[in-house]
Structure formats: structure tokens, C-alpha cells
Short mmCIF file of C-alpha atoms in Angstrom, two decimals:
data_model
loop_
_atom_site.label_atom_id
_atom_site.label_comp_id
_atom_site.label_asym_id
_atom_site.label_seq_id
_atom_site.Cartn_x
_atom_site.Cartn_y
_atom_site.Cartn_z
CA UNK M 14 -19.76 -54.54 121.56
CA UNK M 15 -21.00 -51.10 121.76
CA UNK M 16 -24.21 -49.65 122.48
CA UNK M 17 -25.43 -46.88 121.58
CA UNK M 18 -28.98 -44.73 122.55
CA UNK M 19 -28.84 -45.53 125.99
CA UNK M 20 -31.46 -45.32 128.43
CA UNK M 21 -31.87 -42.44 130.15
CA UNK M 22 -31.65 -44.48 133.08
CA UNK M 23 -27.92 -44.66 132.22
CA UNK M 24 -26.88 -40.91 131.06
CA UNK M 25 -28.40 -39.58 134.38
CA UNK M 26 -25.62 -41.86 136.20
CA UNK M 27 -23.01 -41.14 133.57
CA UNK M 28 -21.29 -38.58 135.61
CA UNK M 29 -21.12 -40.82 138.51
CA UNK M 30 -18.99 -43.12 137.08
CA UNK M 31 -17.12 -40.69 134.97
CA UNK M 32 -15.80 -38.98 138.36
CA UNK M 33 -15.02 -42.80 139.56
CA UNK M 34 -12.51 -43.11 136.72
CA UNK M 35 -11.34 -39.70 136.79
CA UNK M 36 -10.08 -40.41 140.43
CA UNK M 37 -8.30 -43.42 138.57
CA UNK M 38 -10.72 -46.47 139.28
CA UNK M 39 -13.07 -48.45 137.22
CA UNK M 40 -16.48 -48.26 137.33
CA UNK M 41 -19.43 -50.39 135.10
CA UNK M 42 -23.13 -50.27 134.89
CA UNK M 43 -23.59 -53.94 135.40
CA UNK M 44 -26.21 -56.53 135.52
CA UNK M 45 -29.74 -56.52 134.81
CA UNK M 46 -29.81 -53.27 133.44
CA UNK M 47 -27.16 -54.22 130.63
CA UNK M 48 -28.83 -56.84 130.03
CA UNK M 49 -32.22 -55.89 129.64
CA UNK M 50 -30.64 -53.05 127.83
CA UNK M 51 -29.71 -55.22 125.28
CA UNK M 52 -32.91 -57.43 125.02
CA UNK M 53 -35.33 -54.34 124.46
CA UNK M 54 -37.02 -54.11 127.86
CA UNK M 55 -37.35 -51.28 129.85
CA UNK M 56 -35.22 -50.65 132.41
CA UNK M 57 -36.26 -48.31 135.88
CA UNK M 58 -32.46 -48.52 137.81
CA UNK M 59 -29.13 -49.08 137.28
CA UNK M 60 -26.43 -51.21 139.31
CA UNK M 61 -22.79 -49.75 139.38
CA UNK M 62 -19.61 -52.03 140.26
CA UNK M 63 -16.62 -50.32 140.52
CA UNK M 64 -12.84 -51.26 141.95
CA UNK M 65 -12.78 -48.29 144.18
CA UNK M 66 -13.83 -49.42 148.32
CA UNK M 67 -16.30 -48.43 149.59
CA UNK M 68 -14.24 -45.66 151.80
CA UNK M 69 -12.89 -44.93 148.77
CA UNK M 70 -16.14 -44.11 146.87
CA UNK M 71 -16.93 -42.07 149.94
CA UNK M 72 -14.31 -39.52 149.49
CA UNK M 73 -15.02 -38.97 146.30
CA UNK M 74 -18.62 -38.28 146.89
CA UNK M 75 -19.76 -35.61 149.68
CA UNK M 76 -23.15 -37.42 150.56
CA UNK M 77 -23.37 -41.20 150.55
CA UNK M 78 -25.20 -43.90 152.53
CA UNK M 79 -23.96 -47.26 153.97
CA UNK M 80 -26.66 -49.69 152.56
CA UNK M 81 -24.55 -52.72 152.63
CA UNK M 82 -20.86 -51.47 153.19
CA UNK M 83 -20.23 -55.02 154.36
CA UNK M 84 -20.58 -56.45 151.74
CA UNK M 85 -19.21 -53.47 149.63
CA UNK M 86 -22.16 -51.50 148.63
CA UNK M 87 -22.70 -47.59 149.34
CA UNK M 88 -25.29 -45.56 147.85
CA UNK M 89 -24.05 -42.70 146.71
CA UNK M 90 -26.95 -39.97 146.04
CA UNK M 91 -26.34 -37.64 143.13
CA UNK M 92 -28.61 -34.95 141.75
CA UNK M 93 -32.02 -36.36 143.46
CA UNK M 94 -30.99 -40.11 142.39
CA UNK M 95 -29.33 -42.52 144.77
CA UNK M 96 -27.23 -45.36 143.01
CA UNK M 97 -26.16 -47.89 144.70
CA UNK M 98 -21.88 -48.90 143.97
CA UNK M 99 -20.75 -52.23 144.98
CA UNK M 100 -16.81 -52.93 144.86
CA UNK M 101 -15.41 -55.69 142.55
CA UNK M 102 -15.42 -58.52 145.12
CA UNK M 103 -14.91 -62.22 145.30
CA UNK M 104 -17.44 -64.35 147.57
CA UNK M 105 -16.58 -67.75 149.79
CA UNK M 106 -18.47 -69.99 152.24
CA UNK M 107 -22.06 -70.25 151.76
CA UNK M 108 -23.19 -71.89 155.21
CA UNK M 109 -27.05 -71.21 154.65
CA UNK M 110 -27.18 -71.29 151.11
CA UNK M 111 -27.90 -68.05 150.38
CA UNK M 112 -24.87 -65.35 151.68
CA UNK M 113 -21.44 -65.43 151.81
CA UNK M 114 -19.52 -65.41 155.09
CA UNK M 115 -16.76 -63.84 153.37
CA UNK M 116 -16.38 -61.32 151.14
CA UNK M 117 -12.86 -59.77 149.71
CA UNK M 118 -13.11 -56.47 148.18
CA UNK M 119 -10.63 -56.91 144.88
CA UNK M 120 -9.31 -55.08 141.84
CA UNK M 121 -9.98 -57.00 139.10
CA UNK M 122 -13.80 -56.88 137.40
CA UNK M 123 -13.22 -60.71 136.00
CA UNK M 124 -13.19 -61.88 139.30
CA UNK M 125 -16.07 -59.76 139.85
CA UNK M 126 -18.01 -60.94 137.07
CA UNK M 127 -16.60 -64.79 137.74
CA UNK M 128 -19.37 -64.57 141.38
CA UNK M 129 -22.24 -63.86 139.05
CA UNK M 130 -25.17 -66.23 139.20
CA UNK M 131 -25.99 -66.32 134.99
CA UNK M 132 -23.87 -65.34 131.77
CA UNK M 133 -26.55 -62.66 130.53
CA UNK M 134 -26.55 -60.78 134.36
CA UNK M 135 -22.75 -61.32 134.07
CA UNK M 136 -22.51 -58.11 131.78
CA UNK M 137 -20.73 -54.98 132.45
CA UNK M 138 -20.56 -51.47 130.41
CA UNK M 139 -18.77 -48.53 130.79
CA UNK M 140 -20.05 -45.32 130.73
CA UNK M 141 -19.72 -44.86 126.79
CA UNK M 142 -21.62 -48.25 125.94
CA UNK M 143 -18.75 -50.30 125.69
CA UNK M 144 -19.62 -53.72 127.20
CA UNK M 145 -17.55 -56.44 128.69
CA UNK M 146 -18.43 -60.26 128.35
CA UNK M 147 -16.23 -63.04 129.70
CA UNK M 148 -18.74 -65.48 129.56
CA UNK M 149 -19.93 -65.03 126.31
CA UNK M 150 -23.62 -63.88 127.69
CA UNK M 151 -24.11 -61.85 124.24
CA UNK M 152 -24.40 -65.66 122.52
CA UNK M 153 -26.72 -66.67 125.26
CA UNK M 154 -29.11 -63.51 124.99
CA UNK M 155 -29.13 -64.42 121.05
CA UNK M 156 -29.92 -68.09 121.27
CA UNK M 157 -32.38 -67.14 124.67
CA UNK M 158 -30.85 -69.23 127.25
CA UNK M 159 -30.44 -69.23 131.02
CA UNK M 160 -27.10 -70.60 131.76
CA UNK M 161 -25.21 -70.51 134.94
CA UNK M 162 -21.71 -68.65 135.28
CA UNK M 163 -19.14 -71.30 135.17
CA UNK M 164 -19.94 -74.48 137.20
CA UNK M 165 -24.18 -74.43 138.05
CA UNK M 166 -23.57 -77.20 140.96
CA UNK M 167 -21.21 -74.62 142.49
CA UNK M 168 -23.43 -71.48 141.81
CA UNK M 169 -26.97 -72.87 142.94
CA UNK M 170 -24.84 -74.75 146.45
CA UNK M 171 -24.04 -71.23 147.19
CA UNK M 172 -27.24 -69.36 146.80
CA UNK M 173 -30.31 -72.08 146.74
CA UNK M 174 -32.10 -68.56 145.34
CA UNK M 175 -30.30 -68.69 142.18
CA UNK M 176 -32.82 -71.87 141.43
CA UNK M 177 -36.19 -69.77 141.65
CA UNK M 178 -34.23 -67.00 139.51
CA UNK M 179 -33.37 -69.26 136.60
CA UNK M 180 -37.09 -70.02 136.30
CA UNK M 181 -38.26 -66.29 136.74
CA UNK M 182 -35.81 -65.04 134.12
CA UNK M 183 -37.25 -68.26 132.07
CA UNK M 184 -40.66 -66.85 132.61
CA UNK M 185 -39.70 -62.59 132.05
CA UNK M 186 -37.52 -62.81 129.21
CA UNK M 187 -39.12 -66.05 127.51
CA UNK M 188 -35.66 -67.71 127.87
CA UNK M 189 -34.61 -71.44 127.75
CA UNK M 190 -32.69 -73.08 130.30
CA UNK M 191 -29.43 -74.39 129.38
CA UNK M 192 -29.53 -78.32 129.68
CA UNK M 193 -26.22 -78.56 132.19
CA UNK M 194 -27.84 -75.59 134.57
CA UNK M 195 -31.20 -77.61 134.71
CA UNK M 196 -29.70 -80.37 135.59
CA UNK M 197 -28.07 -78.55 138.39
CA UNK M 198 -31.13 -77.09 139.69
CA UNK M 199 -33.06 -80.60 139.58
CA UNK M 200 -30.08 -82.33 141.71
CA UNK M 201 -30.51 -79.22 144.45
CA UNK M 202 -33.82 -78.24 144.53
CA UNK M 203 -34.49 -79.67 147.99
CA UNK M 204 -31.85 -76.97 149.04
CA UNK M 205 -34.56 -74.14 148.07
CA UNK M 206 -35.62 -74.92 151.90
CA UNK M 207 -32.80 -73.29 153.25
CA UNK M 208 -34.06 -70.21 152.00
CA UNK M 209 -36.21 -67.65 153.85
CA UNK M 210 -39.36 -68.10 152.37
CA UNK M 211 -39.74 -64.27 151.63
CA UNK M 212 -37.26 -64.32 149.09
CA UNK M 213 -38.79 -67.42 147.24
CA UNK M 214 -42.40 -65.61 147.62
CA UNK M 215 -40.97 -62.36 145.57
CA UNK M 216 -39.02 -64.62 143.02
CA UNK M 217 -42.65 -66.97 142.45
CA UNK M 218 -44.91 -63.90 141.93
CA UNK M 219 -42.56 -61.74 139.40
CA UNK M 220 -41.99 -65.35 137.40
CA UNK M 221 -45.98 -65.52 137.44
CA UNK M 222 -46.16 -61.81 136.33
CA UNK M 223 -43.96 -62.50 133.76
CA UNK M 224 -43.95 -62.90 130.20
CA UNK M 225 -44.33 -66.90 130.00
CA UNK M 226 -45.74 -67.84 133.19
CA UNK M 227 -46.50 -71.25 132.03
CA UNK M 228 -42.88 -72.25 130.98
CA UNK M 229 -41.54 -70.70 134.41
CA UNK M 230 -44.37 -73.16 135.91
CA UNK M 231 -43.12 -76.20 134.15
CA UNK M 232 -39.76 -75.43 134.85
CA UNK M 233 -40.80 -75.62 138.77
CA UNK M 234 -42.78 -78.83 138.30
CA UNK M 235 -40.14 -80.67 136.10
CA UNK M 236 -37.37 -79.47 138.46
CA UNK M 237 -39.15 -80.70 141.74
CA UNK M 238 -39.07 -76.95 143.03
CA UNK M 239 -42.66 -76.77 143.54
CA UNK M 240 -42.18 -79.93 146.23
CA UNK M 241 -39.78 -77.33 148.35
CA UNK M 242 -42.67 -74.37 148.81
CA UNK M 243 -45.16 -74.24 151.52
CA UNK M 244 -48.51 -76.11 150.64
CA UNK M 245 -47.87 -77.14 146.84
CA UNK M 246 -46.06 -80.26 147.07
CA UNK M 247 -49.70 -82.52 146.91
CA UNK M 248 -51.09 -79.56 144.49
CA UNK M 249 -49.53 -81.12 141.13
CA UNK M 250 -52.77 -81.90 139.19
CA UNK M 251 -53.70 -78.25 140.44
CA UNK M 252 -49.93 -76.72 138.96
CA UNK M 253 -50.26 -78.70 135.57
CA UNK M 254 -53.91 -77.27 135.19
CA UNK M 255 -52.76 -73.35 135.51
CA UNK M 256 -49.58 -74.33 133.58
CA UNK M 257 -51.81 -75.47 130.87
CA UNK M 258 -54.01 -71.90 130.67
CA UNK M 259 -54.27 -70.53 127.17
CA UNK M 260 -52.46 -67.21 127.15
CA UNK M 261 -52.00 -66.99 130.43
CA UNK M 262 -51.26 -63.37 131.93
CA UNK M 263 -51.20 -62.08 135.49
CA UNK M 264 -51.07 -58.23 136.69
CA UNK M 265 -50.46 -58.46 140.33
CA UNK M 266 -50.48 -60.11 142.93
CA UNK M 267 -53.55 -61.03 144.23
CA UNK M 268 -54.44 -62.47 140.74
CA UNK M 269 -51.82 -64.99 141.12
CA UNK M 270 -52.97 -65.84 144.95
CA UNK M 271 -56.32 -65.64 143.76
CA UNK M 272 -55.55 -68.42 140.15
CA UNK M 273 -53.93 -70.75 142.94
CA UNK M 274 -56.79 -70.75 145.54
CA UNK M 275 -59.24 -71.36 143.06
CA UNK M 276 -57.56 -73.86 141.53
CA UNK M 277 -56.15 -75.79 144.59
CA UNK M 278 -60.35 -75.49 145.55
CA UNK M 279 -59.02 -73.39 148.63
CA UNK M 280 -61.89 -72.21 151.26
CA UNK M 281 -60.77 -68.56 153.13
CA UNK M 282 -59.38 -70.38 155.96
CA UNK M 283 -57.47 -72.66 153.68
CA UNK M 284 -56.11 -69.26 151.92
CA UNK M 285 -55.24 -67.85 155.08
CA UNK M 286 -52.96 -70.76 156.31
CA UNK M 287 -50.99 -71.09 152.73
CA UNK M 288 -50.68 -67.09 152.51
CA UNK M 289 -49.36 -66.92 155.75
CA UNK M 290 -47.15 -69.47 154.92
CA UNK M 291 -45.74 -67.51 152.39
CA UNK M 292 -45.38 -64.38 154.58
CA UNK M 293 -47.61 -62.91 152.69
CA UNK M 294 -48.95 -59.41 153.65
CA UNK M 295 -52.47 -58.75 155.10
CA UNK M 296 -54.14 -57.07 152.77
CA UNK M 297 -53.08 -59.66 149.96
CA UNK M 298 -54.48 -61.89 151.86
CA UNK M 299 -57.66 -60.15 152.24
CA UNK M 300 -57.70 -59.30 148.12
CA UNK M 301 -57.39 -62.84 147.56
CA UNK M 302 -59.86 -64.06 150.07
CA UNK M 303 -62.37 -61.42 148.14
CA UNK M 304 -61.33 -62.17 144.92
CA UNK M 305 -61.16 -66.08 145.17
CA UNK M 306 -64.66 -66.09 146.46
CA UNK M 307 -65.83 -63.77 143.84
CA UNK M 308 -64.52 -65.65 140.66
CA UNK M 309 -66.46 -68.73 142.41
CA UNK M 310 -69.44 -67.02 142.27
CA UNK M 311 -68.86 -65.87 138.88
CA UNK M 312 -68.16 -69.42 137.76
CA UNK M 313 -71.57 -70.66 139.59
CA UNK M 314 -73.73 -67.85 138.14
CA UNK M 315 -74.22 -66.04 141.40
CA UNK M 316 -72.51 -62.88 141.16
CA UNK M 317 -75.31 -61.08 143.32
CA UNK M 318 -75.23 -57.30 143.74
CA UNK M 319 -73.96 -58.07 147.59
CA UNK M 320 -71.39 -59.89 146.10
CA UNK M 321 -70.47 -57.39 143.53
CA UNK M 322 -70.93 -54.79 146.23
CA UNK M 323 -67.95 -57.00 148.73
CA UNK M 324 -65.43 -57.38 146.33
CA UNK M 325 -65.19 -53.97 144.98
CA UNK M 326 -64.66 -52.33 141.44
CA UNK M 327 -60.83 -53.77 141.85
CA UNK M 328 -61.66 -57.33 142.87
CA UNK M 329 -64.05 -57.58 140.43
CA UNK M 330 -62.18 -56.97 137.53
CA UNK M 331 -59.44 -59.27 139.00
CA UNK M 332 -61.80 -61.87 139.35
CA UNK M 333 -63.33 -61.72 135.62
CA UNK M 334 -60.03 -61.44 134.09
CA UNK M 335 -59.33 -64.70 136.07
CA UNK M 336 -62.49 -66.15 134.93
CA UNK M 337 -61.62 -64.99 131.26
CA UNK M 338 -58.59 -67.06 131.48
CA UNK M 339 -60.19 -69.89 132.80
CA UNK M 340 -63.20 -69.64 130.11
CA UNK M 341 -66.26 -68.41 131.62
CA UNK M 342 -65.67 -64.96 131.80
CA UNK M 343 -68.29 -61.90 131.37
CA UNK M 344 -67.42 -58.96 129.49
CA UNK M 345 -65.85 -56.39 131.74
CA UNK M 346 -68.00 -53.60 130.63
CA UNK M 347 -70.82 -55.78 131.50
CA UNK M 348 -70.01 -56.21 134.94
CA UNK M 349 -68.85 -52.66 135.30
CA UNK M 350 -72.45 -51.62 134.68
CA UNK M 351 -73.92 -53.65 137.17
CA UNK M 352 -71.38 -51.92 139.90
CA UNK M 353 -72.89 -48.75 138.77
CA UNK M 354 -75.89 -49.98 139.28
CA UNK M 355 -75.35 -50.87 142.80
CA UNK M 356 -76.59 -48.12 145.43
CA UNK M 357 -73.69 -48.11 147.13
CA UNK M 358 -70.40 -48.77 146.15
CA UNK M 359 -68.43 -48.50 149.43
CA UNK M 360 -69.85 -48.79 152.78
CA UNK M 361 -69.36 -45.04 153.93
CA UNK M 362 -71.84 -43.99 151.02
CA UNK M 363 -75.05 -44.89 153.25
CA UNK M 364 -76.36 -42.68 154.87
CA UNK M 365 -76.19 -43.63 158.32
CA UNK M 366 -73.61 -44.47 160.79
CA UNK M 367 -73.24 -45.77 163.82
CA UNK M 368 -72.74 -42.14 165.60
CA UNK M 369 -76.23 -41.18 164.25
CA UNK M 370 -77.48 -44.29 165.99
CA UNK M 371 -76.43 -43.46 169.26
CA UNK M 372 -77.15 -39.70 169.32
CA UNK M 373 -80.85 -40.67 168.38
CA UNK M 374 -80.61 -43.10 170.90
CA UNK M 375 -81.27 -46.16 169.22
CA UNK M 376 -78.82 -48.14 169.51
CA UNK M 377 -75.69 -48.34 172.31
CA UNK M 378 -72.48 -48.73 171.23
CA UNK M 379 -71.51 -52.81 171.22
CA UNK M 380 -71.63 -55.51 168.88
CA UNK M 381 -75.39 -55.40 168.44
CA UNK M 382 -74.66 -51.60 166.54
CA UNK M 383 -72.37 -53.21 163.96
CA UNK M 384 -74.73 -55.60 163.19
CA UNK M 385 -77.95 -53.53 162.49
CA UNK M 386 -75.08 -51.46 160.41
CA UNK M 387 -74.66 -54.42 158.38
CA UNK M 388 -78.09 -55.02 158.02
CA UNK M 389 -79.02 -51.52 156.80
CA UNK M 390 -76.12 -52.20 153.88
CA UNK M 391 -77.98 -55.25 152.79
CA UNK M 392 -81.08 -53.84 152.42
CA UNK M 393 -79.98 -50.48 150.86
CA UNK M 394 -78.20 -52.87 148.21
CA UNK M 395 -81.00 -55.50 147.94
CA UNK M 396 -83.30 -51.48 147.12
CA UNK M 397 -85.25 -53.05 150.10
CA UNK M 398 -85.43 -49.37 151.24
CA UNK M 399 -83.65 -46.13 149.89
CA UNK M 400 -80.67 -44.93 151.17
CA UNK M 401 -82.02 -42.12 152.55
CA UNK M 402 -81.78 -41.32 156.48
CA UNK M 403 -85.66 -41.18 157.36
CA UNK M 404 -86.18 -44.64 155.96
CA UNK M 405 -83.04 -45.54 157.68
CA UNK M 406 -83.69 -44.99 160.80
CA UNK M 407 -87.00 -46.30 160.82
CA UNK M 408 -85.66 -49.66 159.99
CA UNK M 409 -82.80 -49.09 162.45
CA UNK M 410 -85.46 -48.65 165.09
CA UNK M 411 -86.82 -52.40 163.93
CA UNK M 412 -83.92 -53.93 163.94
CA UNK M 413 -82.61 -52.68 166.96
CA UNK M 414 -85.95 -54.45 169.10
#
């Protein structure tokens, strides 16, 4: 197979590989790229796998990076792009179920290709379109099926990760899982354990992002991989209800923290301890604390302007288009207008701040200052008083007694 009208992704690192080959090695695009290529979906990089080593590829190129020369990658930067080569290698001893503790740089792209975790990644093209396919991957991106490379008990016992990859392709691409491969990943899905949990967090929120959500959901339930994550082995009447969501679509992240919280009936100390068991980051955490308690108050008719005025323009919509989902939604423009309405939208729009308070000599600086701060938002949002700086003060002065 051929293809033709490639991405521009790929004729920007044409030359790249056409000076490989001049200098009398191979070189492929390979991977995800080819294969998403193929499918219709966008691609933003490009992987290269080549038989030249990596001191090899650094002749040939005059500025180049060691990203992972260890395991045979260099990142060769060409014309304000850096792609990153790998050598054709072959992989053995998996001690922690996730890296090899020996790699052997090799000539020969079937052995290559022979590592790779599932036929349709297992793709390689040359630079004219051409594309190689040992594994017939081709028939499985026709018939839309996941299937492992060769032997699935041998792939997923040497990277556990391979597991939450079959179900996030399942969910992206809208694939299938081949019968012998979920087999496979039922009989070792206790080893996802071994894995740092940072690399199962990215793998659960781009299979939530995806395409089918719901099937990469069920996959993880009917697989026991949802036992092997932190906090969501007792959740399963919590997992089948978002699995069973009517069109189901996530943009980012903290709408998939935020779906889970509300639906395991999380309080923000709750969120806190299963987001920081996923390693997630702070301000995630923070989004989802905001938007989880927002969506509540949507659902309980008690989305008050302080409310409104706490979560933000961002949180809010996140939270409708969660409560959408879930049936109970407003319209967007609807609550949109009432954030306009609002007085202030962010808390350095009043006009008053704590250094105005303690020139005027009303208040000293201490925990007493931050709270007549917060009291001034309140009212200024409640239209108790305008936010205006006379009528500020004069109920600083109040406040502060």
C-alpha cells in the first residue's frame, strides 16, 4: 500500500529521512502517525525508526539531542522542528512491567516492528508513502480492532501499560478489541499495579476524552482494570452509571475529575485524597473541587450569584455541560448572562484592597484583613452596597470593629 496526500506533518520531515537513506540506512515514519494517517485523524508529530545508531544519526546531522540515546532515541532538530529517531531495536527482560532492561540496537525493521505493542501502531512508511505491514494491521484498521502484536500474554507481561492503551485506542478510534488480546488483558490486569500511577492517570483521561468513552469504560470494568486504580475498586455502581451516559463527551480534564466526583458523591476532601492519588496536579485539583461543587448546586437549584461568582466563567460552563450530560442542564447562554450580571467577575475587580486598608488605617495587616476582604466581595456581589470605594470603606470601617 501506498499513500498518497500526506500530511504536512510528514513532507516537513521528508528530508530527514531522505538524507538517512542517502547515507545508506533505512529510515520509516512509524507508528501512530501512520496509522492515524490512514484512519482520517489528524495527526500533530511524527515518530521516525531508522537502522542507523544513534552515533550514527549524529554524524549525519550537525545539531541533535540525546533524549533517550539509551534506549536508541536522538532528536535530531531540523529547520525549527525536532524529530525524534529511534534505531530498529529488539527489547528483553521486563522486571517492573513496564521497561526493558535490555535493549539491542539491530538492522532489521521486522524485528523492530515484531516489539510493537498492537498490529495498527505496528506500521511503518517510507518517505514516498509506501507502507510496510507484517502483521497485517491494514485488515485490523478495516474491520476496527485492537489486537496485540504476536502473543498478547507476552506483550501486556512486558509492559502492564499496554492494558490501559488497548482500552484508550478502544475509546479514540472507536475500535473493538480482539477476543484473544482481551482475554490477555483480563488474566493480567492485577499487573496494572506495577505501573507508576502517572502513566495510568494520562492513559485514563485521553481514553475519557476520547471518541467512545463509554466502550473504553466497559472495557475497564469487564476487564477488572478499574479494581487496579486508586479509589475505584468499591465505585462500580458509580463506573456503570457514567458508562451508561447518553452521548457522552468530555473536553478536558477537570470535566472528567469533575463526572467522577459527582458521581462517586465525593465531598472536597474526598476529591483531594483520590486526586492526589492519582498524582494529579494542583490546579486540577482545585478546577474539580470548583466545578464538582458547582454542578451540585446546579443539580439542587442553588446556583447563587456567589456561587456563579467562585467557579468562574470556565467552571461554569464545565459544570453545565456536565449537568447537560447528566440531564438537568441550563442553557449555556442562560447562565452566561447571569455571570454578566454579576458585579464582579474576578476578585481584583473591587475596588478595594487590602493596601488601601492599611494606608487608611483601618485595618492591620493579619488574618482579620483577609477576612473583612472577603466580606466586602460578598456584599458587592449580594449589590448589598456598590462597588465603589466610599461605600467601601465605610463598611470596611464596620467590619473591622
Amino acid at each position: 500500500m501506498r499513500l498518497t496526500n500526506l500530511p504536512v506533518e510528514f513532507k516537513k520531515a521528508r528530508p530527514v529521512l531522505q538524507r538517512i537513506e542517502k547515507a545508506g540506512y533505512q529510515a520509516y515514519f512509524v507508528g501512530g502517525s501512520v496509522r492515524d494517517t490512514i484512519i482520517g485523524v489528524p495527526i500533530h508529530d511524527v515518530d521516525i525508526t531508522s537502522s542507523a545508531y544513534p552515533q550514527e544519526i549524529k554524524q549525519l546531522f550537525p545539531r541533535t539531542v540525546d533524549t533517550g540515546i539509551k534506549h536508541g532515541t536522538v532528536m535530531v532538530l531540523y529547520h525549527g522542528h525536532g524529530y525524534e529517531i529511534t534505531t530498529f531495536r529488539t527489547e528483553s527482560g521486563y522486571q517492573d512491567y513496564r521497561r526493558p532492561d535490555h535493549v539491542t540496537f539491530v538492522r532489521s525493521l521486522p524485528k523492530d516492528l515484531k516489539r510493537r505493542d498492537f498490529t495498527i501502531n505496528a506500521l511503518a512508511m517510507r518517505e514516498n508513502g509506501e507502507v510496510t505491514d507484517l502483521f497485517d494491521g491494514l485488515g485490523d484498521i478495516k474491520r476496527k480492532v485492537i489486537k496485540a502484536v504476536g502473543n498478547p500474554d507476552r506483550r501486556f507481561h512486558e509492559d502492564a501499560l499496554r492494558m490501559m492503551r488497548a482500552v484508550r485506542f478502544a475509546s479514540k478510534l472507536d475500535f473493538k478489541i480482539e477476543p484473544k488480546t482481551l482475554e490477555a488483558i483480563k488474566k493480567y490486569s492485577f499487573l496494572l499495579t506495577k505501573i507508576a500511577i502517572e502513566r495510568v492517570h494520562s492513559e485514563f483521561v485521553k481514553m475519557m476524552m476520547g471518541l467512545k468513552p463509554r466502550m473504553g469504560l466497559d472495557y475497564m470494568i469487564e476487564t477488572n482494570l478499574y479494581r487496579y486504580v486508586p479509589e475505584f475498586k468499591d465505585q462500580l455502581d458509580a463506573l456503570k452509571r457514567i458508562s451508561k451516559i447518553p452521548h457522552l463527551k468530555l473536553t478536558n480534564e477537570c470535566q472528567v475529575w469533575s463526572l467522577i466526583s459527582y458521581e462517586f458523591g465525593l465531598n472536597r476532601h474526598q476529591i483531594n485524597h483520590l486526586l492526589r492519588q492519582w498524582k494529579s496536579a494542583d490546579k486540577v485539583i482545585d478546577d474539580t473541587i470548583t466545578t464538582t461543587r458547582t454542578l451540585r448546586a446546579i443539580h439542587d437549584h442553588k446556583l447563587t450569584p456567589i456561587v456563579i461568582f467562585k467557579a468562574g466563567l470556565t467552571r461554569l460552563m464545565d459544570a453545565n455541560h456536565l449537568a447537560i450530560l447528566l440531564g438537568f442542564g441550563d442553557q449555556d447562554a442562560d447562565l452566561k448572562k447571569q455571570f454578566k450580571q454579576i458585579p464582579i467577575a474576578r476578585k481584583n475587580q473591587l475596588k478595594i484592597n487590602g493596601g488601601i486598608l492599611i494606608k487608611g488605617h483601618i485595618l492591620a495587616p493579619g488574618p482579620k484583613l483577609g477576612q473583612v476582604i472577603n466580606q466586602l466581595e460578598l456584599m458587592v456581589i449580594n449589590r448589598q452596597i456598590p462597588n465603589q470605594e466610599p461605600a467601601l470603606l465605610t463598611a470596611a470601617k464596620k467590619l473591622s470593629k
